[in-house]
Amino acid sequence: MRGCVASPRQAILSRMSPQPGLSPNLQHLETSATIAISQEAKRRKAAGEDVIDLGAGEPDFATPSIPADAGVRAIREGKTHYPANEGILELRAAAAKHLSLLSGGRPVNADNIVVSNGSKQSLFNVCFALFGPGDVVAIPAPAWVSYPQIVHLSRARPVLVPGEPEWSLKVSVRDLDRVVPGARGLILCSPCNPTGAVYTHAEIKAIAQWARDRKVWVIADEIYRRIHYGTGPAPSFLDLPDEMLERVVVIYGVSKAYAMTGWRIGLALAPGALAKAMAALQSHTTTGANHPAQVAAAAALGDDRVEQDVSRMVAEFRKRRDVVVGRFRQELPGVEFVEPLGAFYFFFRVNSFGGIGGAEFCTRLITTTGVALVPGAAFGDDRYVRLSYAASLDNLQKALDRIIGFAKKLSD
Ligand code: PMP
Ligand code: GLU
């Protein structure tokens, strides 16, 4: 639909204006800025430039061998035919058991799980099934690029609710009441992309109660739940009792913690009628998700030995986080950032560097140093920039040398 992106700035600022002849379904459509920047970094690299890409939100690790081998075996064994719309039972059962174990053994019914082509499609299915014209969907901001787009595609209206700077840019029920008193839905991401902030159990409970009292649907995006730097997995809506979950959909998947982005497998755990509607919806769009990839994901979630791989990758992410945070504290004291407690993102403020915004910062950074980051504008707040530390420690150190040198020059 669009050719090569010329610069991150253009990638952010260019939007698809409604084209004559195209449906109003697409009237708000913009290319995903995170994907565009990662493609721009790849293009520059292919052209021979010395580029370090800290834009991409995807693990740099190989898929662990147990799920990878299971996927290959599935192809050899002929699991290459249409899968069930809602996903193969082997994966739904493994996911139900896995989610149950993460939340202290609570019951999780495999019948309420729908498997899709990545959790991005799960989010689309949920929004498309629940929302429509006239509905307002609250999205705490900064927010991952695709949430407002997906809500627009369902013809509902996304409303960003700014998070509180002194509270890791998280929102409270007071913020929600103030900004979106009549919302039909709320999309909450914890651990959060782009900030790395994590909602505590008490905060999740308060938001769940707020939503329950107002009959608001909660879409809890917990794709980064296993990448948590506290003890155990990050707090979840699934840690709450059943009666709090009547209008809650939990989004999960294997892309991030299992380094399986390219396999394209995501999950939604939803109340029965909604799960059925989502499966019916995708029976007309994708006929379920890639069959061998579902077998691989079942091995990722179902084989206990894979836990060691996840722990190893999370420990590596933690090391990298400590390096980024340590170097910013030491070498750029006074620069504000969100303390990252999960995921693999570092969200820092740039407007103290000579008064420029995130888009300008990122454009000049990639042009002069070859480091690719994502402007905060992509997430609704251009005072910030997102750095993804899903990169080797060597590359990270090199990139930090360049970012810190660049930022110091800007402040001179
Ligand atoms: N939610 C969040 C917050 C993300 O960062 C991503 C990253 N792509 C997704 C959902 C979708 O991931 P996937 O489609 O690979 O499961
Ligand atoms: N979620 C990742 C990111 O934010 C991957 C890109 C995308 O799907 O938007 O960078």
Coordinates of C-alpha atoms and ligand atoms in Angstrom, one line a residue:
M1 CA 0.0 0.0 0.0
R2 CA 2.9 2.3 0.7
G3 CA 6.5 2.3 -0.5
C4 CA 9.7 2.7 1.6
V5 CA 9.4 5.1 4.5
A6 CA 11.8 7.9 4.1
S7 CA 12.4 8.7 7.8
P8 CA 11.0 7.8 11.2
R9 CA 9.5 11.3 11.3
Q10 CA 7.7 10.9 8.1
A11 CA 6.7 7.4 9.2
I12 CA 5.0 8.9 12.2
L13 CA 3.5 12.0 10.5
S14 CA 2.3 10.4 7.3
R15 CA -1.2 9.2 7.5
M16 CA -3.4 7.6 4.9
S17 CA -6.0 10.3 4.2
P18 CA -9.3 8.8 3.0
Q19 CA -8.7 8.0 -0.6
P20 CA -11.5 8.5 -3.1
G21 CA -13.0 5.2 -3.8
L22 CA -11.9 3.6 -0.5
S23 CA -14.4 2.7 2.2
P24 CA -14.9 5.0 5.2
N25 CA -13.9 1.9 7.2
L26 CA -10.3 3.1 6.6
Q27 CA -10.9 6.8 7.3
H28 CA -8.5 6.8 10.4
L29 CA -6.0 4.3 9.1
E30 CA -2.3 5.0 9.6
T31 CA 0.6 2.6 9.0
S32 CA 1.9 1.1 12.3
A33 CA 4.7 3.4 13.3
T34 CA 6.6 0.7 15.2
I35 CA 6.5 -1.6 12.2
A36 CA 7.4 1.3 9.8
I37 CA 10.5 2.3 11.9
S38 CA 11.7 -1.3 12.1
Q39 CA 11.4 -1.6 8.3
E40 CA 13.2 1.7 7.8
A41 CA 16.1 0.5 10.0
K42 CA 16.2 -2.7 8.0
R43 CA 16.3 -0.7 4.7
R44 CA 19.2 1.4 6.0
K45 CA 21.1 -1.6 7.1
A46 CA 20.6 -3.3 3.7
A47 CA 21.9 -0.1 2.1
G48 CA 25.1 -0.6 4.1
E49 CA 24.5 1.9 6.9
D50 CA 25.8 1.3 10.4
V51 CA 22.3 1.0 12.0
I52 CA 21.4 -0.2 15.5
D53 CA 17.7 -0.9 15.7
L54 CA 16.3 -0.3 19.2
G55 CA 12.9 0.5 17.6
A56 CA 11.6 -3.0 17.1
G57 CA 9.5 -4.5 19.9
E58 CA 10.5 -8.0 19.3
P59 CA 12.8 -10.4 21.1
D60 CA 16.2 -10.9 19.4
F61 CA 16.4 -14.6 20.7
A62 CA 15.7 -17.7 18.6
T63 CA 12.5 -19.6 19.3
P64 CA 13.3 -22.3 22.0
S65 CA 14.1 -25.6 20.4
I66 CA 11.1 -27.6 21.9
P67 CA 8.4 -25.5 20.3
A68 CA 10.5 -25.0 17.1
D69 CA 11.0 -28.8 16.7
A70 CA 7.3 -29.4 17.5
G71 CA 6.4 -27.0 14.7
V72 CA 8.7 -28.8 12.2
R73 CA 7.3 -32.2 13.3
A74 CA 3.8 -31.0 12.8
I75 CA 4.5 -30.1 9.2
R76 CA 6.1 -33.5 8.6
E77 CA 3.2 -35.3 10.3
G78 CA 0.7 -33.6 7.9
K79 CA -0.8 -31.1 10.3
T80 CA -1.1 -28.9 7.4
H81 CA -4.9 -28.7 6.9
Y82 CA -7.4 -26.2 8.1
P83 CA -7.5 -26.2 11.9
A84 CA -10.6 -25.7 14.0
N85 CA -11.8 -22.0 13.8
E86 CA -11.3 -21.5 17.5
G87 CA -7.9 -23.2 17.6
I88 CA -6.7 -26.8 18.1
L89 CA -7.7 -28.4 21.4
E90 CA -4.1 -29.3 22.2
L91 CA -3.2 -25.6 22.3
R92 CA -6.3 -24.4 24.0
A93 CA -5.9 -27.0 26.7
A94 CA -2.2 -26.2 27.2
A95 CA -3.0 -22.5 27.4
A96 CA -5.8 -23.0 29.9
K97 CA -3.5 -25.1 32.1
H98 CA -0.7 -22.6 31.7
L99 CA -2.9 -19.5 32.6
S100 CA -4.3 -21.4 35.5
L101 CA -0.8 -22.2 36.9
L102 CA 0.3 -18.6 36.5
S103 CA -2.7 -17.5 38.7
G104 CA -2.3 -20.0 41.6
G105 CA -4.3 -22.8 40.0
R106 CA -7.6 -20.9 39.4
P107 CA -10.0 -22.7 37.0
V108 CA -9.5 -21.7 33.4
N109 CA -11.8 -23.3 30.8
A110 CA -10.2 -24.2 27.4
D111 CA -13.6 -23.6 25.8
N112 CA -13.3 -19.9 26.5
I113 CA -10.0 -19.6 24.7
V114 CA -9.8 -18.6 21.0
V115 CA -6.5 -18.9 19.1
S116 CA -5.7 -16.3 16.4
N117 CA -2.9 -15.2 14.1
G118 CA -1.1 -13.2 16.8
S119 CA -2.6 -11.4 19.7
K120 CA -3.0 -8.4 17.3
Q121 CA -5.8 -10.4 15.6
S122 CA -7.2 -11.4 19.0
L123 CA -7.5 -7.7 19.9
F124 CA -9.1 -7.0 16.5
N125 CA -11.6 -9.8 17.0
V126 CA -12.6 -8.6 20.5
C127 CA -13.0 -5.0 19.5
F128 CA -14.9 -5.9 16.3
A129 CA -17.2 -8.3 18.2
L130 CA -17.9 -5.8 21.1
F131 CA -17.8 -2.3 19.8
G132 CA -19.5 -0.2 17.1
P133 CA -20.6 3.2 16.1
G134 CA -21.4 5.4 19.2
D135 CA -19.2 3.4 21.6
V136 CA -16.3 5.0 23.4
V137 CA -13.3 2.9 24.3
A138 CA -10.9 4.2 26.9
I139 CA -7.2 3.7 26.3
P140 CA -4.7 4.7 29.0
A141 CA -1.9 6.6 27.3
P142 CA 0.8 6.4 26.3
A143 CA -0.6 3.4 24.5
W144 CA 0.6 0.9 22.0
V145 CA 0.1 2.2 18.4
S146 CA -2.4 -0.4 17.3
Y147 CA -5.1 0.0 20.0
P148 CA -6.7 3.3 18.7
Q149 CA -6.4 2.0 15.1
I150 CA -8.2 -1.3 16.0
V151 CA -10.9 0.6 17.8
H152 CA -11.4 2.9 14.8
L153 CA -11.7 -0.2 12.5
S154 CA -14.6 -1.3 14.6
R155 CA -16.2 2.2 14.0
A156 CA -16.1 3.0 17.7
R157 CA -14.2 6.0 19.2
P158 CA -10.9 5.6 21.1
V159 CA -10.4 8.1 23.8
L160 CA -6.9 8.3 25.3
V161 CA -6.7 8.8 29.0
P162 CA -3.3 10.3 30.0
G163 CA -1.4 8.5 32.7
E164 CA 0.0 10.3 35.7
P165 CA 3.7 11.2 35.3
E166 CA 4.4 10.8 39.0
W167 CA 2.8 7.3 38.8
S168 CA 4.8 5.7 36.0
L169 CA 2.2 7.1 33.5
K170 CA -0.4 4.7 34.8
V171 CA -4.1 5.7 35.2
S172 CA -6.3 5.5 38.2
V173 CA -10.1 5.0 38.4
R174 CA -10.3 8.8 39.1
D175 CA -8.6 9.5 35.7
L176 CA -11.0 7.1 34.0
D177 CA -14.1 8.7 35.6
R178 CA -12.9 12.1 34.7
V179 CA -12.1 11.4 31.0
V180 CA -14.4 8.6 30.0
P181 CA -17.5 8.5 32.3
G182 CA -19.6 6.7 29.7
A183 CA -17.1 4.3 28.1
R184 CA -18.2 0.9 26.9
G185 CA -14.7 -0.5 26.9
L186 CA -11.2 -0.1 28.3
I187 CA -8.0 -1.5 26.9
L188 CA -5.4 -1.9 29.6
C189 CA -1.9 -3.1 28.9
S190 CA 0.2 -4.4 31.8
P191 CA 3.2 -4.8 31.7
C192 CA 2.9 -1.8 29.5
N193 CA 4.1 -1.2 26.0
P194 CA 5.6 1.5 25.6
T195 CA 6.5 2.3 29.3
G196 CA 7.4 -1.0 31.0
A197 CA 5.2 0.0 33.9
V198 CA 3.3 -2.7 35.7
Y199 CA -0.1 -2.3 37.5
T200 CA -0.1 -3.8 41.0
H201 CA -2.7 -6.4 42.1
A202 CA -4.5 -3.6 44.1
E203 CA -4.6 -1.3 41.1
I204 CA -5.9 -4.0 38.8
K205 CA -8.6 -4.9 41.4
A206 CA -9.7 -1.2 41.7
I207 CA -9.9 -0.9 37.9
A208 CA -11.8 -4.2 37.6
Q209 CA -14.3 -3.0 40.3
W210 CA -14.7 0.4 38.5
A211 CA -15.4 -1.4 35.3
R212 CA -17.8 -3.9 36.9
D213 CA -19.8 -1.1 38.6
R214 CA -20.2 0.7 35.2
K215 CA -20.7 -2.4 33.0
V216 CA -17.5 -1.5 31.1
W217 CA -15.8 -4.3 29.1
V218 CA -12.1 -4.7 30.0
I219 CA -9.6 -5.9 27.5
A220 CA -6.6 -6.8 29.5
D221 CA -3.6 -7.1 27.2
E222 CA -1.2 -9.3 29.2
I223 CA 1.0 -10.3 26.3
Y224 CA 4.1 -9.3 28.4
R225 CA 3.0 -10.9 31.6
R226 CA 5.9 -13.4 31.8
I227 CA 8.5 -10.6 31.2
H228 CA 8.3 -9.2 34.7
Y229 CA 11.2 -8.1 36.9
G230 CA 9.3 -8.6 40.2
T231 CA 8.7 -12.0 41.7
G232 CA 6.7 -14.4 39.5
P233 CA 4.5 -13.4 36.6
A234 CA 3.1 -9.8 36.6
P235 CA -0.2 -9.3 38.4
S236 CA -3.2 -10.3 36.2
F237 CA -6.9 -9.9 36.0
L238 CA -6.9 -13.7 36.3
D239 CA -5.8 -13.3 39.9
L240 CA -9.3 -11.9 40.6
P241 CA -12.3 -14.0 41.5
D242 CA -14.8 -15.1 38.9
E243 CA -17.5 -12.6 39.7
M244 CA -15.0 -9.8 38.7
L245 CA -14.4 -11.3 35.3
E246 CA -17.9 -11.3 33.7
R247 CA -16.9 -8.6 31.3
V248 CA -13.1 -9.2 31.1
V249 CA -11.2 -10.5 28.1
V250 CA -7.6 -11.5 28.7
I251 CA -5.2 -11.3 25.8
Y252 CA -2.1 -13.5 25.8
G253 CA 0.3 -15.1 23.4
V254 CA 3.7 -16.6 22.7
S255 CA 5.2 -13.8 20.6
K256 CA 7.1 -12.0 23.4
A257 CA 8.1 -14.3 26.3
Y258 CA 8.7 -17.3 24.0
A259 CA 10.4 -15.4 21.2
M260 CA 7.8 -16.5 18.6
T261 CA 6.7 -13.3 16.9
G262 CA 6.9 -14.8 13.4
W263 CA 4.8 -17.8 14.2
R264 CA 1.9 -15.5 14.7
I265 CA -0.1 -17.2 17.5
G266 CA -2.1 -15.2 20.0
L267 CA -4.9 -16.0 22.4
A268 CA -8.0 -14.5 23.9
L269 CA -9.7 -15.8 27.0
A270 CA -13.3 -14.5 27.0
P271 CA -16.7 -15.2 28.4
G272 CA -18.4 -18.1 26.5
A273 CA -20.8 -16.2 24.2
L274 CA -18.1 -13.7 23.2
A275 CA -15.5 -16.5 22.6
K276 CA -18.0 -18.1 20.2
A277 CA -18.7 -14.9 18.4
M278 CA -14.9 -14.3 17.9
A279 CA -14.5 -17.8 16.5
A280 CA -17.4 -17.3 14.2
L281 CA -15.9 -14.0 13.1
Q282 CA -12.6 -15.5 12.2
S283 CA -14.3 -18.4 10.4
H284 CA -15.0 -15.8 7.7
T285 CA -11.6 -14.0 7.8
T286 CA -8.7 -16.4 8.5
T287 CA -10.3 -19.8 9.2
G288 CA -8.2 -20.0 12.4
A289 CA -4.5 -19.7 12.8
N290 CA -1.6 -21.4 11.1
H291 CA -1.9 -25.1 12.1
P292 CA 1.7 -26.1 12.6
A293 CA 2.4 -22.9 14.5
Q294 CA -0.5 -23.8 16.8
V295 CA 1.3 -27.1 17.6
A296 CA 4.5 -25.2 18.3
A297 CA 2.7 -22.8 20.6
A298 CA 1.1 -25.8 22.4
A299 CA 4.6 -27.1 23.1
A300 CA 5.8 -23.7 24.3
L301 CA 2.9 -23.4 26.8
G302 CA 2.5 -27.0 27.6
D303 CA 6.0 -28.4 28.0
D304 CA 7.5 -27.6 31.4
R305 CA 11.1 -27.6 30.1
V306 CA 10.4 -24.5 28.1
E307 CA 10.1 -22.6 31.3
Q308 CA 13.9 -22.7 31.6
D309 CA 14.2 -21.0 28.3
V310 CA 11.7 -18.3 29.3
S311 CA 13.6 -17.7 32.6
R312 CA 16.9 -17.4 30.8
M313 CA 15.5 -14.9 28.3
V314 CA 13.8 -12.8 31.1
A315 CA 17.1 -12.8 33.1
E316 CA 18.8 -11.5 30.0
F317 CA 16.2 -8.8 29.5
R318 CA 16.6 -7.8 33.2
K319 CA 20.4 -7.5 32.7
R320 CA 19.9 -5.2 29.8
R321 CA 17.3 -3.2 31.6
D322 CA 19.7 -2.6 34.4
V323 CA 22.4 -1.4 32.0
V324 CA 20.0 1.0 30.3
V325 CA 18.6 2.4 33.6
G326 CA 22.1 2.5 35.2
R327 CA 23.7 4.4 32.3
F328 CA 20.8 6.9 32.1
R329 CA 20.9 7.6 35.8
Q330 CA 24.7 8.0 35.8
E331 CA 25.4 9.7 32.5
L332 CA 22.2 11.7 31.9
P333 CA 21.1 12.6 35.4
G334 CA 17.9 14.6 35.6
V335 CA 16.4 12.9 32.5
E336 CA 13.0 11.6 33.5
F337 CA 11.9 8.1 32.6
V338 CA 9.4 5.5 33.6
E339 CA 11.0 2.8 35.9
P340 CA 10.6 -0.3 33.8
L341 CA 9.3 -3.2 35.8
G342 CA 8.3 -5.5 32.9
A343 CA 8.3 -5.9 29.1
F344 CA 11.5 -4.7 27.3
Y345 CA 10.9 -1.0 26.8
F346 CA 12.4 2.1 28.3
F347 CA 10.4 5.3 27.9
F348 CA 12.4 8.5 28.5
R349 CA 11.6 12.2 28.2
V350 CA 13.5 14.2 25.5
N351 CA 12.0 17.7 25.7
S352 CA 14.8 18.8 28.2
F353 CA 17.3 18.3 25.3
G354 CA 17.1 21.7 23.7
G355 CA 13.3 21.7 23.7
I356 CA 12.7 19.3 20.9
G357 CA 10.0 16.6 20.7
G358 CA 10.4 12.9 20.2
A359 CA 9.9 12.9 16.4
E360 CA 12.6 15.5 15.9
F361 CA 14.9 13.6 18.4
C362 CA 14.5 10.3 16.6
T363 CA 14.9 11.7 13.1
R364 CA 18.2 13.5 14.1
L365 CA 19.4 10.5 16.1
I366 CA 19.0 8.0 13.2
T367 CA 20.5 10.4 10.7
T368 CA 23.5 11.4 12.7
T369 CA 24.2 8.2 14.8
G370 CA 22.3 5.4 13.0
V371 CA 20.3 4.4 16.2
A372 CA 16.6 3.8 15.6
L373 CA 14.2 4.6 18.4
V374 CA 10.4 5.2 18.3
P375 CA 9.1 8.7 18.9
G376 CA 6.6 9.0 21.7
A377 CA 4.1 10.5 19.2
A378 CA 3.4 7.0 18.0
F379 CA 2.0 6.3 21.5
G380 CA 0.3 9.6 22.1
D381 CA 3.0 11.6 23.9
D382 CA 5.8 13.2 21.9
R383 CA 7.6 14.5 24.9
Y384 CA 9.0 11.0 25.2
V385 CA 10.9 8.4 23.1
R386 CA 10.8 4.6 23.4
L387 CA 13.9 2.4 23.4
S388 CA 13.5 -1.3 23.0
Y389 CA 16.2 -3.2 24.8
A390 CA 15.4 -6.4 23.0
A391 CA 18.9 -6.3 21.5
S392 CA 22.3 -7.8 22.4
L393 CA 24.2 -6.2 25.3
D394 CA 27.0 -5.3 22.9
N395 CA 24.7 -3.5 20.5
L396 CA 22.9 -1.9 23.5
Q397 CA 26.1 -0.5 24.9
K398 CA 27.2 0.8 21.5
A399 CA 23.7 2.4 21.0
L400 CA 23.8 3.9 24.5
D401 CA 27.2 5.5 23.8
R402 CA 25.7 7.1 20.7
I403 CA 22.4 8.2 22.3
I404 CA 24.1 9.6 25.4
G405 CA 26.7 11.5 23.3
F406 CA 23.9 12.8 21.1
A407 CA 21.7 13.9 24.0
K408 CA 24.7 15.7 25.7
K409 CA 25.4 17.6 22.5
L410 CA 21.8 18.7 22.3
S411 CA 21.8 20.0 25.8
D412 CA 25.1 22.0 25.3
Ligands
PMP1 N1 -0.1 -6.2 22.4 C1 1.0 -5.4 22.6 C2 1.0 -4.5 23.8 C3 2.1 -5.5 21.8 O1 3.2 -4.8 22.1 C4 2.1 -6.4 20.7 C5 3.3 -6.5 19.8 N2 3.2 -6.7 18.6 C6 0.9 -7.1 20.5 C7 -0.1 -7.0 21.4 C8 0.7 -8.1 19.3 O2 1.6 -9.1 19.4 P1 1.4 -10.4 18.5 O3 0.4 -10.1 17.4 O4 2.7 -10.7 17.9 O5 0.9 -11.5 19.4
GLU2 N1 4.5 -4.7 19.5 C1 5.8 -4.4 19.0 C2 6.2 -3.0 19.1 O1 5.4 -2.2 19.7 C3 5.9 -5.0 17.6 C4 5.5 -4.1 16.5 C5 4.0 -4.1 16.3 O2 3.3 -5.1 16.3 O3 3.5 -2.9 16.3 O4 7.2 -2.5 18.6

